[in-house]
mmCIF file of N, CA and C in Angstrom:
data_model
loop_
_atom_site.group_PDB
_atom_site.id
_atom_site.type_symbol
_atom_site.label_atom_id
_atom_site.label_comp_id
_atom_site.label_asym_id
_atom_site.label_seq_id
_atom_site.Cartn_x
_atom_site.Cartn_y
_atom_site.Cartn_z
ATOM 1 N N MET A 120 -43.909 -16.366 52.134
ATOM 2 C CA MET A 120 -42.810 -15.323 51.670
ATOM 3 C C MET A 120 -42.580 -14.355 52.774
ATOM 4 N N ARG A 121 -41.202 -14.220 52.936
ATOM 5 C CA ARG A 121 -40.760 -13.279 53.722
ATOM 6 C C ARG A 121 -41.001 -11.854 53.205
ATOM 7 N N GLY A 122 -41.206 -10.919 54.199
ATOM 8 C CA GLY A 122 -41.521 -9.453 53.762
ATOM 9 C C GLY A 122 -40.506 -8.728 53.737
ATOM 10 N N ALA A 123 -40.824 -7.267 53.964
ATOM 11 C CA ALA A 123 -39.991 -6.132 54.121
ATOM 12 C C ALA A 123 -38.888 -6.276 52.993
ATOM 13 N N GLY A 124 -39.131 -6.515 51.684
ATOM 14 C CA GLY A 124 -38.122 -6.291 50.545
ATOM 15 C C GLY A 124 -37.267 -7.455 50.532
ATOM 16 N N TYR A 125 -37.334 -8.625 51.303
ATOM 17 C CA TYR A 125 -36.478 -9.709 51.353
ATOM 18 C C TYR A 125 -35.958 -10.248 49.891
ATOM 19 N N TYR A 126 -37.162 -10.371 49.210
ATOM 20 C CA TYR A 126 -37.128 -10.896 47.685
ATOM 21 C C TYR A 126 -36.195 -10.013 47.016
ATOM 22 N N SER A 127 -36.507 -8.877 46.929
ATOM 23 C CA SER A 127 -35.763 -7.869 45.907
ATOM 24 C C SER A 127 -34.366 -7.684 46.330
ATOM 25 N N GLU A 128 -34.062 -7.849 47.610
ATOM 26 C CA GLU A 128 -32.617 -7.783 48.198
ATOM 27 C C GLU A 128 -31.881 -8.880 47.626
ATOM 28 N N ARG A 129 -32.462 -9.999 47.416
ATOM 29 C CA ARG A 129 -31.646 -11.026 46.837
ATOM 30 C C ARG A 129 -31.781 -11.525 45.433
ATOM 31 N N THR A 130 -32.369 -10.775 44.606
ATOM 32 C CA THR A 130 -32.552 -10.917 43.176
ATOM 33 C C THR A 130 -32.062 -9.767 42.387
ATOM 34 N N ALA A 131 -31.006 -9.325 42.733
ATOM 35 C CA ALA A 131 -30.637 -8.141 41.772
ATOM 36 C C ALA A 131 -30.176 -8.447 40.464
ATOM 37 N N GLY A 132 -29.924 -9.853 40.125
ATOM 38 C CA GLY A 132 -29.704 -10.169 38.732
ATOM 39 C C GLY A 132 -31.030 -10.180 37.939
ATOM 40 N N ALA A 133 -32.094 -10.445 38.577
ATOM 41 C CA ALA A 133 -33.319 -10.277 37.892
ATOM 42 C C ALA A 133 -33.754 -9.032 37.673
ATOM 43 N N ARG A 134 -33.390 -8.083 38.611
ATOM 44 C CA ARG A 134 -33.709 -6.575 38.732
ATOM 45 C C ARG A 134 -33.050 -6.142 37.264
ATOM 46 N N ASN A 135 -31.703 -6.565 37.189
ATOM 47 C CA ASN A 135 -30.951 -6.114 36.072
ATOM 48 C C ASN A 135 -31.448 -6.445 34.622
ATOM 49 N N VAL A 136 -31.906 -7.778 34.574
ATOM 50 C CA VAL A 136 -32.623 -8.228 33.340
ATOM 51 C C VAL A 136 -33.696 -7.372 33.170
ATOM 52 N N ILE A 137 -34.531 -7.284 34.093
ATOM 53 C CA ILE A 137 -35.895 -6.628 33.942
ATOM 54 C C ILE A 137 -35.638 -5.219 33.470
ATOM 55 N N ASN A 138 -34.658 -4.367 34.007
ATOM 56 C CA ASN A 138 -34.384 -3.040 33.531
ATOM 57 C C ASN A 138 -33.850 -3.085 32.077
ATOM 58 N N GLU A 139 -33.302 -3.982 31.756
ATOM 59 C CA GLU A 139 -32.836 -4.016 30.401
ATOM 60 C C GLU A 139 -33.988 -4.188 29.421
ATOM 61 N N ALA A 140 -34.790 -4.957 29.930
ATOM 62 C CA ALA A 140 -36.010 -5.310 29.129
ATOM 63 C C ALA A 140 -36.864 -4.043 28.919
ATOM 64 N N GLY A 141 -36.658 -3.044 29.900
ATOM 65 C CA GLY A 141 -37.575 -1.856 29.739
ATOM 66 C C GLY A 141 -37.431 -1.154 28.444
ATOM 67 N N LYS A 142 -36.258 -1.229 27.829
ATOM 68 C CA LYS A 142 -36.010 -0.771 26.382
ATOM 69 C C LYS A 142 -37.026 -1.319 25.524
ATOM 70 N N MET A 143 -37.026 -2.592 25.498
ATOM 71 C CA MET A 143 -38.142 -3.280 24.675
ATOM 72 C C MET A 143 -39.544 -2.872 24.934
ATOM 73 N N VAL A 144 -39.777 -2.763 26.148
ATOM 74 C CA VAL A 144 -41.174 -2.299 26.411
ATOM 75 C C VAL A 144 -41.548 -0.739 25.857
ATOM 76 N N VAL A 145 -40.456 0.163 26.078
ATOM 77 C CA VAL A 145 -40.713 1.427 25.509
ATOM 78 C C VAL A 145 -40.882 1.466 24.006
ATOM 79 N N ALA A 146 -40.152 0.503 23.156
ATOM 80 C CA ALA A 146 -40.149 0.386 21.739
ATOM 81 C C ALA A 146 -41.524 -0.103 21.392
ATOM 82 N N ALA A 147 -41.902 -1.265 22.070
ATOM 83 C CA ALA A 147 -43.216 -2.047 21.790
ATOM 84 C C ALA A 147 -44.432 -0.792 21.804
ATOM 85 N N LEU A 148 -44.308 -0.041 22.908
ATOM 86 C CA LEU A 148 -45.374 0.805 23.109
ATOM 87 C C LEU A 148 -45.570 1.708 21.920
ATOM 88 N N SER A 149 -44.768 1.978 21.188
ATOM 89 C CA SER A 149 -44.836 2.854 19.910
ATOM 90 C C SER A 149 -45.732 2.130 18.976
ATOM 91 N N ASP A 150 -45.592 0.811 18.929
ATOM 92 C CA ASP A 150 -46.545 0.241 17.937
ATOM 93 C C ASP A 150 -47.821 -0.221 18.355
ATOM 94 N N LEU A 151 -48.344 0.083 19.453
ATOM 95 C CA LEU A 151 -49.720 -0.145 19.890
ATOM 96 C C LEU A 151 -50.600 0.731 19.201
ATOM 97 N N PRO A 152 -51.803 0.072 18.988
ATOM 98 C CA PRO A 152 -52.834 0.832 18.281
ATOM 99 C C PRO A 152 -53.341 2.067 19.293
ATOM 100 N N GLU A 153 -54.041 2.990 18.642
ATOM 101 C CA GLU A 153 -54.758 4.110 19.634
ATOM 102 C C GLU A 153 -55.530 3.456 20.775
ATOM 103 N N SER A 154 -55.501 3.763 21.789
ATOM 104 C CA SER A 154 -56.334 3.509 22.827
ATOM 105 C C SER A 154 -56.650 4.561 23.814
ATOM 106 N N ARG A 155 -57.538 4.514 24.778
ATOM 107 C CA ARG A 155 -57.794 5.528 25.846
ATOM 108 C C ARG A 155 -56.943 5.324 26.964
ATOM 109 N N GLU A 156 -56.696 4.098 27.162
ATOM 110 C CA GLU A 156 -55.895 3.844 28.286
ATOM 111 C C GLU A 156 -54.722 2.683 28.103
ATOM 112 N N LEU A 157 -53.828 2.702 29.077
ATOM 113 C CA LEU A 157 -52.850 1.685 28.840
ATOM 114 C C LEU A 157 -52.977 0.650 30.191
ATOM 115 N N LYS A 158 -52.850 -0.510 29.887
ATOM 116 C CA LYS A 158 -52.881 -1.590 31.129
ATOM 117 C C LYS A 158 -51.640 -2.317 30.942
ATOM 118 N N PHE A 159 -50.994 -2.336 32.268
ATOM 119 C CA PHE A 159 -49.678 -3.023 32.206
ATOM 120 C C PHE A 159 -49.866 -4.240 33.304
ATOM 121 N N ALA A 160 -49.164 -5.264 33.250
ATOM 122 C CA ALA A 160 -49.304 -6.340 34.137
ATOM 123 C C ALA A 160 -47.911 -6.877 34.525
ATOM 124 N N ASP A 161 -47.727 -6.985 35.824
ATOM 125 C CA ASP A 161 -46.482 -7.431 36.316
ATOM 126 C C ASP A 161 -46.880 -8.718 37.077
ATOM 127 N N TYR A 162 -46.521 -10.101 36.294
ATOM 128 C CA TYR A 162 -46.846 -11.289 36.991
ATOM 129 C C TYR A 162 -45.621 -11.731 37.654
ATOM 130 N N GLY A 163 -45.932 -12.278 38.879
ATOM 131 C CA GLY A 163 -44.986 -12.866 39.652
ATOM 132 C C GLY A 163 -44.156 -11.540 40.286
ATOM 133 N N ALA A 164 -45.031 -10.694 40.762
ATOM 134 C CA ALA A 164 -44.488 -9.279 41.133
ATOM 135 C C ALA A 164 -43.676 -9.369 42.272
ATOM 136 N N ALA A 165 -43.756 -10.331 43.170
ATOM 137 C CA ALA A 165 -43.117 -10.571 44.423
ATOM 138 C C ALA A 165 -43.517 -9.092 45.210
ATOM 139 N N ASP A 166 -42.373 -8.520 45.650
ATOM 140 C CA ASP A 166 -42.580 -7.345 46.525
ATOM 141 C C ASP A 166 -42.449 -6.051 45.540
ATOM 142 N N GLY A 167 -42.432 -6.222 44.309
ATOM 143 C CA GLY A 167 -42.406 -5.282 43.322
ATOM 144 C C GLY A 167 -40.957 -4.534 43.142
ATOM 145 N N GLY A 168 -40.012 -4.959 43.858
ATOM 146 C CA GLY A 168 -38.700 -4.096 43.927
ATOM 147 C C GLY A 168 -37.918 -4.620 42.566
ATOM 148 N N THR A 169 -38.174 -5.772 42.121
ATOM 149 C CA THR A 169 -37.245 -6.116 40.840
ATOM 150 C C THR A 169 -37.857 -5.420 39.641
ATOM 151 N N SER A 170 -39.132 -4.980 39.630
ATOM 152 C CA SER A 170 -39.430 -4.232 38.440
ATOM 153 C C SER A 170 -39.894 -2.586 38.527
ATOM 154 N N GLN A 171 -39.670 -2.311 39.765
ATOM 155 C CA GLN A 171 -40.081 -0.941 39.998
ATOM 156 C C GLN A 171 -39.375 0.015 39.151
ATOM 157 N N GLN A 172 -38.063 0.067 39.020
ATOM 158 C CA GLN A 172 -37.215 0.900 38.222
ATOM 159 C C GLN A 172 -37.699 0.819 36.707
ATOM 160 N N MET A 173 -37.774 -0.309 36.349
ATOM 161 C CA MET A 173 -38.310 -0.417 34.954
ATOM 162 C C MET A 173 -39.592 0.147 34.667
ATOM 163 N N TRP A 174 -40.635 0.047 35.565
ATOM 164 C CA TRP A 174 -41.843 0.590 35.339
ATOM 165 C C TRP A 174 -41.779 2.104 35.389
ATOM 166 N N ASN A 175 -41.064 2.550 36.296
ATOM 167 C CA ASN A 175 -40.932 4.144 36.431
ATOM 168 C C ASN A 175 -40.349 4.686 35.223
ATOM 169 N N THR A 176 -39.313 3.841 34.739
ATOM 170 C CA THR A 176 -38.725 4.595 33.508
ATOM 171 C C THR A 176 -39.658 4.473 32.235
ATOM 172 N N VAL A 177 -40.473 3.430 32.143
ATOM 173 C CA VAL A 177 -41.412 3.304 30.919
ATOM 174 C C VAL A 177 -42.373 4.408 31.113
ATOM 175 N N ILE A 178 -43.063 4.550 32.297
ATOM 176 C CA ILE A 178 -44.094 5.545 32.480
ATOM 177 C C ILE A 178 -43.473 7.082 32.299
ATOM 178 N N ARG A 179 -42.248 7.277 32.798
ATOM 179 C CA ARG A 179 -41.643 8.526 32.697
ATOM 180 C C ARG A 179 -41.579 8.832 31.195
ATOM 181 N N ASN A 180 -41.048 7.840 30.296
ATOM 182 C CA ASN A 180 -40.922 8.108 29.068
ATOM 183 C C ASN A 180 -42.196 8.252 28.342
ATOM 184 N N LEU A 181 -43.236 7.553 28.696
ATOM 185 C CA LEU A 181 -44.601 8.034 28.122
ATOM 186 C C LEU A 181 -44.776 9.481 28.374
ATOM 187 N N ARG A 182 -44.742 9.727 29.628
ATOM 188 C CA ARG A 182 -45.379 11.191 30.087
ATOM 189 C C ARG A 182 -44.370 12.222 29.414
ATOM 190 N N GLU A 183 -43.041 12.009 29.257
ATOM 191 C CA GLU A 183 -42.090 12.878 28.595
ATOM 192 C C GLU A 183 -42.547 13.089 27.297
ATOM 193 N N ALA A 184 -43.141 12.167 26.651
ATOM 194 C CA ALA A 184 -43.339 12.139 25.343
ATOM 195 C C ALA A 184 -44.838 12.718 25.087
ATOM 196 N N GLY A 185 -45.449 13.148 26.076
ATOM 197 C CA GLY A 185 -46.685 13.761 25.834
ATOM 198 C C GLY A 185 -47.990 12.815 25.962
ATOM 199 N N ASP A 186 -47.754 11.601 26.323
ATOM 200 C CA ASP A 186 -48.714 10.641 26.539
ATOM 201 C C ASP A 186 -49.337 10.574 27.827
ATOM 202 N N MET A 187 -50.532 11.118 27.806
ATOM 203 C CA MET A 187 -51.243 11.360 29.066
ATOM 204 C C MET A 187 -52.291 10.413 29.318
ATOM 205 N N ARG A 188 -52.421 9.229 28.731
ATOM 206 C CA ARG A 188 -53.489 8.221 28.739
ATOM 207 C C ARG A 188 -53.300 7.684 30.306
ATOM 208 N N GLN A 189 -54.661 7.332 30.552
ATOM 209 C CA GLN A 189 -54.726 6.624 31.927
ATOM 210 C C GLN A 189 -53.932 5.425 31.921
ATOM 211 N N ILE A 190 -53.200 4.959 33.096
ATOM 212 C CA ILE A 190 -52.510 3.794 33.234
ATOM 213 C C ILE A 190 -53.038 3.004 34.220
ATOM 214 N N GLU A 191 -53.189 1.759 33.953
ATOM 215 C CA GLU A 191 -53.818 0.730 34.874
ATOM 216 C C GLU A 191 -52.680 -0.287 35.068
ATOM 217 N N MET A 192 -52.219 -0.448 36.354
ATOM 218 C CA MET A 192 -51.144 -1.461 36.634
ATOM 219 C C MET A 192 -51.706 -2.520 37.401
ATOM 220 N N ILE A 193 -51.469 -3.755 36.945
ATOM 221 C CA ILE A 193 -52.004 -4.951 37.470
ATOM 222 C C ILE A 193 -50.732 -5.711 38.161
ATOM 223 N N TYR A 194 -50.789 -5.920 39.543
ATOM 224 C CA TYR A 194 -49.717 -6.818 40.047
ATOM 225 C C TYR A 194 -50.429 -8.219 40.484
ATOM 226 N N THR A 195 -49.752 -9.216 40.252
ATOM 227 C CA THR A 195 -50.329 -10.420 40.653
ATOM 228 C C THR A 195 -49.133 -11.484 41.036
ATOM 229 N N ASP A 196 -49.430 -12.369 42.005
ATOM 230 C CA ASP A 196 -48.566 -13.360 42.432
ATOM 231 C C ASP A 196 -49.124 -14.474 43.243
ATOM 232 N N LEU A 197 -48.413 -15.355 43.865
ATOM 233 C CA LEU A 197 -48.971 -16.261 44.616
ATOM 234 C C LEU A 197 -49.810 -15.689 45.802
ATOM 235 N N ALA A 198 -50.878 -16.343 46.149
ATOM 236 C CA ALA A 198 -51.626 -15.809 47.420
ATOM 237 C C ALA A 198 -50.829 -15.600 48.622
ATOM 238 N N SER A 199 -49.676 -16.371 48.755
ATOM 239 C CA SER A 199 -48.792 -16.289 49.906
ATOM 240 C C SER A 199 -47.836 -15.119 49.750
ATOM 241 N N ASN A 200 -47.865 -14.303 48.746
ATOM 242 C CA ASN A 200 -46.985 -13.213 48.333
ATOM 243 C C ASN A 200 -47.282 -12.129 49.535
ATOM 244 N N ASP A 201 -46.188 -11.352 49.635
ATOM 245 C CA ASP A 201 -46.091 -10.187 50.615
ATOM 246 C C ASP A 201 -46.708 -8.883 49.815
ATOM 247 N N PHE A 202 -48.063 -8.985 49.769
ATOM 248 C CA PHE A 202 -48.433 -7.739 48.994
ATOM 249 C C PHE A 202 -48.610 -6.528 49.690
ATOM 250 N N SER A 203 -48.392 -6.554 51.161
ATOM 251 C CA SER A 203 -48.409 -5.321 51.852
ATOM 252 C C SER A 203 -46.957 -4.613 51.564
ATOM 253 N N THR A 204 -45.980 -5.431 51.439
ATOM 254 C CA THR A 204 -44.718 -4.461 50.927
ATOM 255 C C THR A 204 -44.810 -4.138 49.619
ATOM 256 N N LEU A 205 -45.551 -4.877 48.679
ATOM 257 C CA LEU A 205 -45.588 -4.319 47.228
ATOM 258 C C LEU A 205 -46.457 -3.197 47.234
ATOM 259 N N PHE A 206 -47.541 -3.085 47.867
ATOM 260 C CA PHE A 206 -48.181 -1.770 47.930
ATOM 261 C C PHE A 206 -47.649 -0.626 48.553
ATOM 262 N N ARG A 207 -46.755 -0.852 49.627
ATOM 263 C CA ARG A 207 -46.048 0.300 50.206
ATOM 264 C C ARG A 207 -44.877 0.665 49.286
ATOM 265 N N MET A 208 -44.360 -0.186 48.443
ATOM 266 C CA MET A 208 -43.225 0.103 47.619
ATOM 267 C C MET A 208 -43.761 1.040 46.478
ATOM 268 N N MET A 209 -45.006 0.586 45.859
ATOM 269 C CA MET A 209 -45.456 1.457 44.787
ATOM 270 C C MET A 209 -46.057 2.660 45.213
#
């Protein structure tokens, strides 16, 4: 996989769809049972650029609503993924 944000630069359509799905994520969070922490997973994360805005929005909404639970974020992709760019972006 090419690095330095190559994937995110070429997948604006995917980013738009993911950002719109953020509304569903926020709504679904209100239906979760009580817990001490939240765990989110981003499967096929690539360099993180396509989902970064959505996750920022979801977490900001939680914090603004007073939810201060610990959040664990799991990013996964193929072994050939550019994880160094992903970690720098996050």
